[in-house]
Amino acid sequence: ADTGTARSIDYNANKIEEAVNTAIELKRPYGLVGYSQGCANEMNFESMMISGTPDQQKVLTGEYGLVCRQLLFSAANGSMHGPATEAKVHQLITMIEEFLKYQQGYFSRAFISTTIDVLNSGLDSSAFQKFLGGTKSFLPYASRTFWREAQHLPHIPTCVIRGVLEPHTTPESLDMLSNTLTKQSGSALHDSQVHVYDAVGHPVYFKNRNGRILKNTDMGGAVQRTHHWSPLCEEVEYVSTDRDAE
């Protein structure tokens, strides 16, 4: 599916629907494979189809319907990076406000107004708003909102791949990110972006009937000794270092 990075799960779910319709036209059953935030996209797609029109429901339950789910390093339950970054952003905004208040006596009103207009234009821009829509799924409140309303089929098996990184196999570009996640969460059981106990095929922090359905269909899987970028190759080649090659 032609999904977008840092786009909302609703936008990406619509892109998945387009790809699934192509598979149905070819008269082929299909499975959903998601990686990282893509796992939330596929879960949202299934929920949208179940709660949609009869034709949309048939996309899942018809003769050429959904047969399985595969989640790779799932971020459908969010990530500690989300609330930690949100707290840091709030502190940063406060620090910037205090700094700018002090500077008001040194700059003209026209300069201050221009600076504020530039900042507002950037914050109101389409690109920034799309970015916020794509990253909010990392936050606890957005995750709870999604799982509260979500609906999923009770007979579709879910397979997961999750990992815990090791220092000697971790890409150098992930060193700071992994150490940051360990320090701000207090646990090293993660792949640099999601913890092993969050990367499962069912909601962890919200309990309801749909969560029990997904937990029953979650086949689980052994924890791999790997990192979050292990499925990627060409996509991360530009940040590879000599140490990674060794």
PDB file of N, CA, C and O in Angstrom, residues 68-93:
ATOM      1  N   CYS A  68      -5.092 -13.204   7.551  1.00  0.00           N
ATOM      2  CA  CYS A  68      -4.121 -13.166   8.650  1.00  0.00           C
ATOM      3  C   CYS A  68      -3.605 -11.740   8.852  1.00  0.00           C
ATOM      4  O   CYS A  68      -3.756 -10.878   7.982  1.00  0.00           O
ATOM      5  N   ARG A  69      -3.003 -11.536  10.025  1.00  0.00           N
ATOM      6  CA  ARG A  69      -2.319 -10.281  10.339  1.00  0.00           C
ATOM      7  C   ARG A  69      -0.874 -10.605  10.718  1.00  0.00           C
ATOM      8  O   ARG A  69      -0.619 -11.583  11.417  1.00  0.00           O
ATOM      9  N   GLN A  70       0.061  -9.772  10.266  1.00  0.00           N
ATOM     10  CA  GLN A  70       1.471  -9.914  10.640  1.00  0.00           C
ATOM     11  C   GLN A  70       1.975  -8.568  11.123  1.00  0.00           C
ATOM     12  O   GLN A  70       1.909  -7.571  10.395  1.00  0.00           O
ATOM     13  N   LEU A  71       2.460  -8.530  12.352  1.00  0.00           N
ATOM     14  CA  LEU A  71       2.931  -7.289  12.947  1.00  0.00           C
ATOM     15  C   LEU A  71       4.436  -7.375  13.184  1.00  0.00           C
ATOM     16  O   LEU A  71       4.911  -8.277  13.880  1.00  0.00           O
ATOM     17  N   LEU A  72       5.184  -6.445  12.611  1.00  0.00           N
ATOM     18  CA  LEU A  72       6.636  -6.392  12.775  1.00  0.00           C
ATOM     19  C   LEU A  72       7.002  -5.216  13.670  1.00  0.00           C
ATOM     20  O   LEU A  72       6.778  -4.063  13.302  1.00  0.00           O
ATOM     21  N   PHE A  73       7.523  -5.505  14.853  1.00  0.00           N
ATOM     22  CA  PHE A  73       7.958  -4.470  15.787  1.00  0.00           C
ATOM     23  C   PHE A  73       6.845  -3.427  15.979  1.00  0.00           C
ATOM     24  O   PHE A  73       7.045  -2.228  15.768  1.00  0.00           O
ATOM     25  N   SER A  74       5.704  -3.917  16.372  1.00  0.00           N
ATOM     26  CA  SER A  74       4.486  -3.108  16.398  1.00  0.00           C
ATOM     27  C   SER A  74       4.558  -1.919  17.355  1.00  0.00           C
ATOM     28  O   SER A  74       4.969  -2.050  18.509  1.00  0.00           O
ATOM     29  N   ALA A  75       4.134  -0.761  16.836  1.00  0.00           N
ATOM     30  CA  ALA A  75       3.986   0.438  17.659  1.00  0.00           C
ATOM     31  C   ALA A  75       2.515   0.779  17.832  1.00  0.00           C
ATOM     32  O   ALA A  75       2.183   1.930  18.143  1.00  0.00           O
ATOM     33  N   ALA A  76       1.636  -0.213  17.644  1.00  0.00           N
ATOM     34  CA  ALA A  76       0.193   0.040  17.773  1.00  0.00           C
ATOM     35  C   ALA A  76      -0.188   0.390  19.207  1.00  0.00           C
ATOM     36  O   ALA A  76      -1.234   1.005  19.434  1.00  0.00           O
ATOM     37  N   ASN A  77       0.629  -0.008  20.177  1.00  0.00           N
ATOM     38  CA  ASN A  77       0.388   0.355  21.574  1.00  0.00           C
ATOM     39  C   ASN A  77       1.149   1.613  21.979  1.00  0.00           C
ATOM     40  O   ASN A  77       1.254   1.928  23.170  1.00  0.00           O
ATOM     41  N   GLY A  78       1.667   2.331  20.997  1.00  0.00           N
ATOM     42  CA  GLY A  78       2.429   3.535  21.285  1.00  0.00           C
ATOM     43  C   GLY A  78       3.864   3.220  21.652  1.00  0.00           C
ATOM     44  O   GLY A  78       4.335   2.077  21.558  1.00  0.00           O
ATOM     45  N   SER A  79       4.584   4.237  22.060  1.00  0.00           N
ATOM     46  CA  SER A  79       5.983   4.083  22.450  1.00  0.00           C
ATOM     47  C   SER A  79       6.311   5.101  23.529  1.00  0.00           C
ATOM     48  O   SER A  79       5.737   6.198  23.563  1.00  0.00           O
ATOM     49  N   MET A  80       7.247   4.746  24.392  1.00  0.00           N
ATOM     50  CA  MET A  80       7.682   5.672  25.430  1.00  0.00           C
ATOM     51  C   MET A  80       8.285   6.939  24.830  1.00  0.00           C
ATOM     52  O   MET A  80       8.301   8.003  25.467  1.00  0.00           O
ATOM     53  N   HIS A  81       8.764   6.859  23.602  1.00  0.00           N
ATOM     54  CA  HIS A  81       9.291   8.057  22.942  1.00  0.00           C
ATOM     55  C   HIS A  81       8.209   9.141  22.847  1.00  0.00           C
ATOM     56  O   HIS A  81       8.518  10.332  22.896  1.00  0.00           O
ATOM     57  N   GLY A  82       6.939   8.728  22.694  1.00  0.00           N
ATOM     58  CA  GLY A  82       5.855   9.688  22.542  1.00  0.00           C
ATOM     59  C   GLY A  82       5.663  10.592  23.751  1.00  0.00           C
ATOM     60  O   GLY A  82       5.852  11.810  23.661  1.00  0.00           O
ATOM     61  N   PRO A  83       5.276  10.031  24.913  1.00  0.00           N
ATOM     62  CA  PRO A  83       5.073  10.885  26.091  1.00  0.00           C
ATOM     63  C   PRO A  83       6.349  11.572  26.561  1.00  0.00           C
ATOM     64  O   PRO A  83       6.291  12.696  27.078  1.00  0.00           O
ATOM     65  N   ALA A  84       7.524  10.926  26.379  1.00  0.00           N
ATOM     66  CA  ALA A  84       8.771  11.559  26.789  1.00  0.00           C
ATOM     67  C   ALA A  84       9.062  12.789  25.928  1.00  0.00           C
ATOM     68  O   ALA A  84       9.457  13.844  26.442  1.00  0.00           O
ATOM     69  N   THR A  85       8.856  12.661  24.628  1.00  0.00           N
ATOM     70  CA  THR A  85       9.074  13.798  23.732  1.00  0.00           C
ATOM     71  C   THR A  85       8.064  14.902  23.999  1.00  0.00           C
ATOM     72  O   THR A  85       8.404  16.098  23.973  1.00  0.00           O
ATOM     73  N   GLU A  86       6.819  14.528  24.288  1.00  0.00           N
ATOM     74  CA  GLU A  86       5.798  15.531  24.582  1.00  0.00           C
ATOM     75  C   GLU A  86       6.194  16.347  25.810  1.00  0.00           C
ATOM     76  O   GLU A  86       6.060  17.588  25.819  1.00  0.00           O
ATOM     77  N   ALA A  87       6.682  15.689  26.848  1.00  0.00           N
ATOM     78  CA  ALA A  87       7.101  16.400  28.062  1.00  0.00           C
ATOM     79  C   ALA A  87       8.280  17.333  27.764  1.00  0.00           C
ATOM     80  O   ALA A  87       8.339  18.465  28.268  1.00  0.00           O
ATOM     81  N   LYS A  88       9.215  16.860  26.931  1.00  0.00           N
ATOM     82  CA  LYS A  88      10.368  17.695  26.588  1.00  0.00           C
ATOM     83  C   LYS A  88       9.949  18.911  25.761  1.00  0.00           C
ATOM     84  O   LYS A  88      10.489  20.011  25.935  1.00  0.00           O
ATOM     85  N   VAL A  89       8.993  18.717  24.857  1.00  0.00           N
ATOM     86  CA  VAL A  89       8.521  19.829  24.033  1.00  0.00           C
ATOM     87  C   VAL A  89       7.855  20.891  24.898  1.00  0.00           C
ATOM     88  O   VAL A  89       8.055  22.091  24.696  1.00  0.00           O
ATOM     89  N   HIS A  90       7.052  20.456  25.875  1.00  0.00           N
ATOM     90  CA  HIS A  90       6.415  21.412  26.779  1.00  0.00           C
ATOM     91  C   HIS A  90       7.467  22.228  27.546  1.00  0.00           C
ATOM     92  O   HIS A  90       7.338  23.452  27.703  1.00  0.00           O
ATOM     93  N   GLN A  91       8.517  21.558  28.012  1.00  0.00           N
ATOM     94  CA  GLN A  91       9.584  22.262  28.725  1.00  0.00           C
ATOM     95  C   GLN A  91      10.318  23.219  27.793  1.00  0.00           C
ATOM     96  O   GLN A  91      10.672  24.342  28.182  1.00  0.00           O
ATOM     97  N   LEU A  92      10.537  22.786  26.553  1.00  0.00           N
ATOM     98  CA  LEU A  92      11.225  23.636  25.580  1.00  0.00           C
ATOM     99  C   LEU A  92      10.413  24.892  25.275  1.00  0.00           C
ATOM    100  O   LEU A  92      10.969  26.003  25.197  1.00  0.00           O
ATOM    101  N   ILE A  93       9.110  24.737  25.099  1.00  0.00           N
ATOM    102  CA  ILE A  93       8.249  25.894  24.829  1.00  0.00           C
ATOM    103  C   ILE A  93       8.303  26.892  25.982  1.00  0.00           C
ATOM    104  O   ILE A  93       8.379  28.106  25.773  1.00  0.00           O
TER     105      ILE A  93
END
